[in-house]
Amino acid sequence: MTYPRYTDLIQSLPASVPFVGPEEMERTRGAPFTARLGANENIFGPSPRAVTAMCDALEDIWKYGDAASFDLKQALVAHLDAAPENLVVGEGIDGLLGYLVRLLIAPGDAVVTSDGAYPTFNYHVEGHGGVLHKLPYRDDHEDPDALIAHAAKVGAKLVYLANPDNPMGTWHKGETIMRALDKLPEGCLLLLDEAYVEFAPHGTAAQIAPDDPRVIRMRTFSKAYGMAGARIGYAIGAPELIRSFDKIRNHFGLNRAAQAGALAAFQDTGWLAHVIGQVDAARRQITEIAAENGLTALPSAANFVAVDCGADGDFARRVLASLVTQGLFVRMPFAAPQDRCIRISCGRDEDLALLRAALPRALAQARE
């Protein structure tokens, strides 16, 4: 009998995905969601110029995308004060995370992250046999000093830190990241996930030289630029590290429409400013809705708000379940004590009106 001969590592792993998507949840519940406030997508949408560029690119969709992403890189380097050799473009941060872990992590290698931080990173590490060391949050913030100190203790090859953080929306000033970076042990790389940095206060982005070999920064067009479905992002790092991606990346993994849309979106600074304003207004409105119900919203530098439900994780899960039953797609942190919160993505006024109506019912049901 013929059958696949899986590796021992693959046989040891569960068949799972980091997130259950809203479409799968809709199929399970047998009805669509009336408000999609759980995936931190940019519901305000991409730049109209990006949409036009993507539509125009469809005429040439029979061609493979540019494996070098030349035009997009040229636009990015002008803004980042970097060189093309400092950039790699890939299939969103998720894709770039997978490539980076493949480059660095062999079975048994130590990796440090925060307990409850972005699970897709953990998924890639475990898929390559890495050993995850998870540290608790401190005051609902990832703890850069503790992460780096633990990396030195266990000989970690990679440290993951998101700034701003998902799922809490908290952030550190760039100076804090720089001070922590100075303590990074020899032979360890800091992976700085900046997916939400466009929404953050000035000074959040650490002023790290693109050639600094101690760190790689990752950014995306999925959040502020409203192109989550296009799957495109980029990483900034030292040339030697960036060149290494060419050894293993899918050189034709990006389609032409995504590349054209990302370029147009990046150049439309007016639309980006518009979206940032919409997100800021939505964060304030979510904070108000939380307060109306006696709850506390954590200050956020992302396009979502973590709302403290005032009890434990079981209570928050009951609140979440009720919101889902009422047709609102919302998520929550996975690990205690952050799982006392629910996480609400910024939405339009009509989406948040549904939240305003549903949250009191959800809290009442959770208290029964």
XYZ file of C-alpha atoms in Angstrom:
368
model
C 0.000 0.000 0.000
C 1.386 3.410 -0.984
C 1.202 6.221 1.567
C 3.048 9.462 2.463
C 5.971 9.005 4.830
C 5.701 12.063 7.066
C 8.607 13.302 9.136
C 8.562 12.511 12.835
C 8.149 16.222 13.528
C 5.076 16.544 11.328
C 3.537 13.422 12.830
C 3.975 14.951 16.300
C 2.078 18.143 15.451
C -1.708 18.643 15.685
C -3.623 19.446 12.520
C -4.589 22.992 13.401
C -4.592 26.593 12.271
C -3.732 29.589 14.467
C -7.144 31.218 13.964
C -10.593 29.993 13.003
C -11.683 32.392 10.285
C -14.984 34.271 10.359
C -16.165 32.486 7.225
C -15.769 29.124 8.958
C -17.609 30.474 11.987
C -20.436 31.692 9.739
C -20.746 28.251 8.182
C -20.854 26.677 11.633
C -23.493 29.059 12.968
C -25.494 28.928 9.716
C -25.742 32.688 9.300
C -23.511 35.602 8.301
C -22.182 38.086 10.834
C -23.830 41.497 10.851
C -20.625 43.178 12.044
C -17.085 41.911 11.379
C -15.105 43.234 14.344
C -12.739 40.391 15.142
C -9.888 40.091 12.636
C -8.401 43.600 12.900
C -9.033 44.141 9.215
C -9.295 47.706 7.969
C -13.020 47.890 7.414
C -12.618 51.425 6.039
C -11.031 49.874 2.983
C -8.036 50.453 0.740
C -7.200 53.615 -1.146
C -9.456 54.054 -4.194
C -6.225 54.500 -6.135
C -5.122 51.075 -4.969
C -8.390 49.543 -6.116
C -8.013 51.162 -9.532
C -4.406 49.979 -9.784
C -5.383 46.424 -8.899
C -8.219 46.424 -11.429
C -5.891 47.746 -14.120
C -3.347 45.055 -13.262
C -5.884 42.308 -13.883
C -5.414 42.708 -17.622
C -1.891 41.362 -17.115
C -2.783 38.776 -14.481
C -1.694 36.081 -16.920
C 1.871 37.181 -16.116
C 3.753 36.201 -12.986
C 4.451 39.012 -10.562
C 7.826 40.711 -10.504
C 9.939 38.399 -8.349
C 12.022 41.377 -7.176
C 9.042 43.701 -6.453
C 11.261 46.395 -7.953
C 8.771 49.266 -8.237
C 7.376 48.757 -4.736
C 10.861 48.548 -3.234
C 11.877 51.800 -4.907
C 8.915 53.582 -3.315
C 9.582 52.041 0.085
C 13.300 52.852 0.237
C 12.643 56.513 -0.491
C 10.412 56.650 2.590
C 12.468 54.415 4.874
C 15.909 55.895 4.182
C 17.034 52.392 3.273
C 18.457 50.632 0.233
C 16.727 47.963 -1.876
C 19.157 45.470 -0.339
C 17.511 46.123 3.036
C 14.068 44.996 1.897
C 12.295 41.760 1.135
C 8.648 41.757 0.033
C 6.527 38.737 0.814
C 3.083 37.276 1.316
C 2.157 39.447 4.276
C 3.875 39.276 7.648
C 2.581 35.735 8.091
C 4.489 34.590 5.026
C 7.626 36.469 6.035
C 7.461 34.978 9.532
C 7.438 31.523 7.994
C 10.468 32.291 5.847
C 12.421 33.797 8.744
C 11.753 30.865 11.037
C 12.764 28.473 8.261
C 16.031 30.378 7.869
C 16.949 30.347 11.553
C 15.196 27.632 13.515
C 16.114 23.955 13.537
C 14.619 21.304 15.839
C 15.499 22.082 19.430
C 16.446 25.730 18.887
C 15.184 28.107 21.579
C 12.809 30.943 20.672
C 11.421 33.530 23.102
C 8.025 35.203 22.884
C 5.232 36.449 25.146
C 2.516 34.114 26.400
C -0.581 35.080 24.456
C 1.233 37.032 21.720
C 0.673 36.457 17.998
C -0.036 32.699 17.630
C 0.906 32.506 13.948
C 4.532 33.076 14.905
C 4.316 30.183 17.372
C 2.734 28.045 14.656
C 5.749 28.533 12.401
C 8.250 27.903 15.205
C 6.564 24.678 16.249
C 6.323 23.629 12.605
C 10.120 23.689 12.393
C 10.682 22.001 15.737
C 11.725 25.095 17.683
C 11.288 25.234 21.445
C 9.095 28.146 22.522
C 9.824 29.953 25.770
C 6.827 32.123 26.705
C 6.997 34.957 29.220
C 4.027 36.746 30.830
C 2.968 40.246 29.938
C 3.749 43.010 32.405
C 0.882 45.435 33.003
C -0.719 44.268 29.748
C 2.447 45.131 27.798
C 4.947 42.771 26.262
C 8.113 43.052 28.350
C 11.161 43.716 26.118
C 13.712 43.609 28.939
C 12.396 40.309 30.296
C 12.216 38.753 26.838
C 15.806 39.656 26.043
C 17.078 38.606 29.466
C 15.417 35.226 29.011
C 16.905 34.924 25.531
C 20.348 35.226 27.092
C 19.423 32.625 29.714
C 18.257 29.959 27.233
C 20.544 30.806 24.300
C 17.649 31.800 22.056
C 18.260 32.374 18.380
C 15.139 34.522 17.932
C 13.024 36.862 20.083
C 9.555 37.965 18.957
C 8.210 41.368 20.019
C 5.263 43.247 18.534
C 5.100 47.025 18.908
C 2.205 47.912 19.044
C 1.096 44.623 20.514
C -1.641 42.281 19.358
C -3.910 41.329 21.163
C -3.733 44.114 23.783
C -3.072 47.164 21.598
C -0.457 48.427 24.059
C 2.848 49.865 22.911
C 6.317 50.980 23.943
C 8.157 54.105 22.911
C 10.887 53.557 20.368
C 13.501 54.549 22.923
C 12.415 51.635 25.129
C 12.956 49.206 22.263
C 16.372 50.694 21.535
C 17.499 50.339 25.163
C 16.343 46.726 25.229
C 18.062 46.022 21.922
C 21.388 47.058 23.431
C 21.071 44.090 25.817
C 20.400 41.523 23.092
C 22.797 38.579 23.473
C 25.288 37.683 20.778
C 23.851 35.412 18.101
C 20.222 36.325 18.817
C 17.951 38.202 16.403
C 15.124 40.494 17.519
C 12.054 40.123 15.326
C 10.121 43.384 15.664
C 6.582 43.048 14.334
C 5.330 46.538 13.416
C 2.069 45.556 11.729
C 0.136 48.330 13.501
C 2.799 51.021 13.667
C 0.984 53.421 11.311
C -1.783 53.776 13.919
C 0.596 54.438 16.812
C 1.665 57.743 18.377
C 4.706 59.497 17.010
C 7.865 58.027 18.490
C 6.568 54.448 18.692
C 8.665 53.230 15.756
C 12.191 52.569 16.984
C 14.811 54.486 15.003
C 16.801 51.405 14.025
C 19.304 51.620 11.177
C 18.249 49.346 8.305
C 21.727 47.754 8.327
C 21.568 46.833 12.034
C 22.247 43.058 12.053
C 20.578 42.580 15.456
C 17.016 43.159 14.284
C 14.535 42.570 11.491
C 11.381 44.686 11.313
C 8.206 43.525 9.579
C 5.401 45.683 8.241
C 2.270 44.998 6.247
C -0.275 46.384 3.813
C -3.012 44.408 5.593
C -3.822 46.903 8.342
C -3.561 50.660 7.762
C -3.533 50.187 3.985
C -6.644 47.976 3.995
C -5.310 45.145 1.818
C -5.481 42.080 4.097
C -6.907 39.934 1.304
C -4.066 40.829 -1.061
C -1.437 39.232 1.224
C 1.547 41.535 0.874
C 4.039 42.953 3.366
C 7.731 43.626 3.733
C 10.680 43.218 6.073
C 13.571 45.605 6.758
C 16.919 44.169 7.744
C 20.640 43.939 7.149
C 21.582 43.018 3.553
C 23.116 39.655 4.451
C 19.948 38.538 6.211
C 17.706 39.887 3.458
C 19.754 38.070 0.787
C 19.259 34.845 2.709
C 15.523 34.997 2.058
C 16.303 34.361 -1.622
C 17.504 30.884 -0.673
C 14.079 29.708 0.428
C 11.315 32.202 -0.385
C 8.653 31.608 -3.021
C 10.002 34.029 -5.634
C 6.692 34.167 -7.497
C 4.447 34.051 -4.458
C 3.122 37.582 -4.987
C 0.608 38.338 -7.692
C 0.795 41.411 -9.915
C -2.438 42.914 -8.655
C -1.237 42.876 -5.045
C 2.060 44.497 -6.035
C 0.296 47.217 -8.030
C -2.200 47.842 -5.255
C 0.470 48.064 -2.569
C 2.447 50.597 -4.594
C -0.603 52.793 -5.192
C -1.706 52.496 -1.561
C 1.723 53.457 -0.249
C 1.805 56.529 -2.483
C -1.676 57.718 -1.435
C -0.705 59.431 1.795
C -3.988 61.331 1.923
C -6.028 58.146 2.136
C -3.738 56.765 4.829
C -4.299 59.903 6.906
C -8.064 59.549 6.368
C -8.032 55.946 7.601
C -5.924 56.800 10.646
C -8.479 59.464 11.545
C -11.363 57.000 11.140
C -9.595 54.457 13.325
C -8.900 57.040 16.006
C -12.583 58.028 16.073
C -13.631 54.380 16.277
C -11.244 53.698 19.166
C -12.809 56.584 21.078
C -16.293 55.276 20.356
C -15.439 51.742 21.527
C -13.986 53.252 24.701
C -17.236 55.165 25.247
C -19.351 52.038 24.701
C -17.238 50.142 27.205
C -17.605 52.916 29.798
C -21.384 53.036 29.285
C -21.430 49.394 30.390
C -19.124 49.837 33.357
C -16.127 48.325 31.565
C -12.625 49.636 31.000
C -11.020 49.940 27.573
C -7.250 49.706 27.444
C -5.497 52.570 25.624
C -4.685 51.293 22.130
C -2.163 52.166 19.436
C -3.702 49.710 16.965
C -6.926 49.451 14.972
C -8.666 47.555 17.768
C -9.379 48.021 21.448
C -9.049 45.461 24.236
C -11.975 45.849 26.633
C -11.543 44.565 30.184
C -14.730 42.722 31.113
C -13.935 43.085 34.806
C -13.770 39.411 35.759
C -11.937 36.266 34.676
C -11.467 34.552 31.327
C -14.540 32.362 31.718
C -16.724 35.430 32.130
C -15.137 37.118 29.103
C -15.703 33.965 27.036
C -19.392 34.052 27.943
C -19.581 37.684 26.855
C -17.833 36.807 23.608
C -20.131 33.847 22.957
C -23.184 36.042 23.392
C -21.838 38.669 20.997
C -21.195 35.952 18.405
C -24.700 34.582 18.896
C -26.032 38.096 18.296
C -24.165 38.262 14.994
C -21.016 40.189 15.957
C -17.669 38.639 15.066
C -15.323 39.532 17.935
C -12.224 37.808 19.341
C -10.358 37.762 22.642
C -6.826 37.134 23.962
C -5.990 33.477 24.505
C -3.871 33.554 27.675
C -4.595 34.626 31.254
C -4.767 37.248 32.652
C -5.228 39.016 29.303
C -8.178 36.704 28.562
C -10.269 38.803 30.942
C -10.659 41.073 27.897
C -12.456 40.934 24.607
C -10.793 42.518 21.569
C -12.922 44.692 19.286
C -11.693 45.836 15.885
C -12.398 49.398 14.811
C -15.476 49.642 12.631
C -17.863 52.025 10.974
C -20.505 53.881 12.911
C -23.138 51.331 11.845
C -20.976 48.447 13.083
C -20.387 50.106 16.428
C -24.100 50.887 16.769
C -24.687 47.139 16.660
C -22.020 46.679 19.317
C -23.633 49.356 21.478
C -26.927 47.449 21.340
C -25.461 43.966 21.771
C -22.938 44.486 24.584
C -25.450 45.135 27.407
C -27.311 41.941 26.470
C -24.059 39.987 26.328
C -23.025 41.183 29.775
C -26.432 40.400 31.236
C -26.375 36.890 29.792
C -22.818 36.303 31.012
C -23.873 37.234 34.568
C -26.828 34.841 34.670
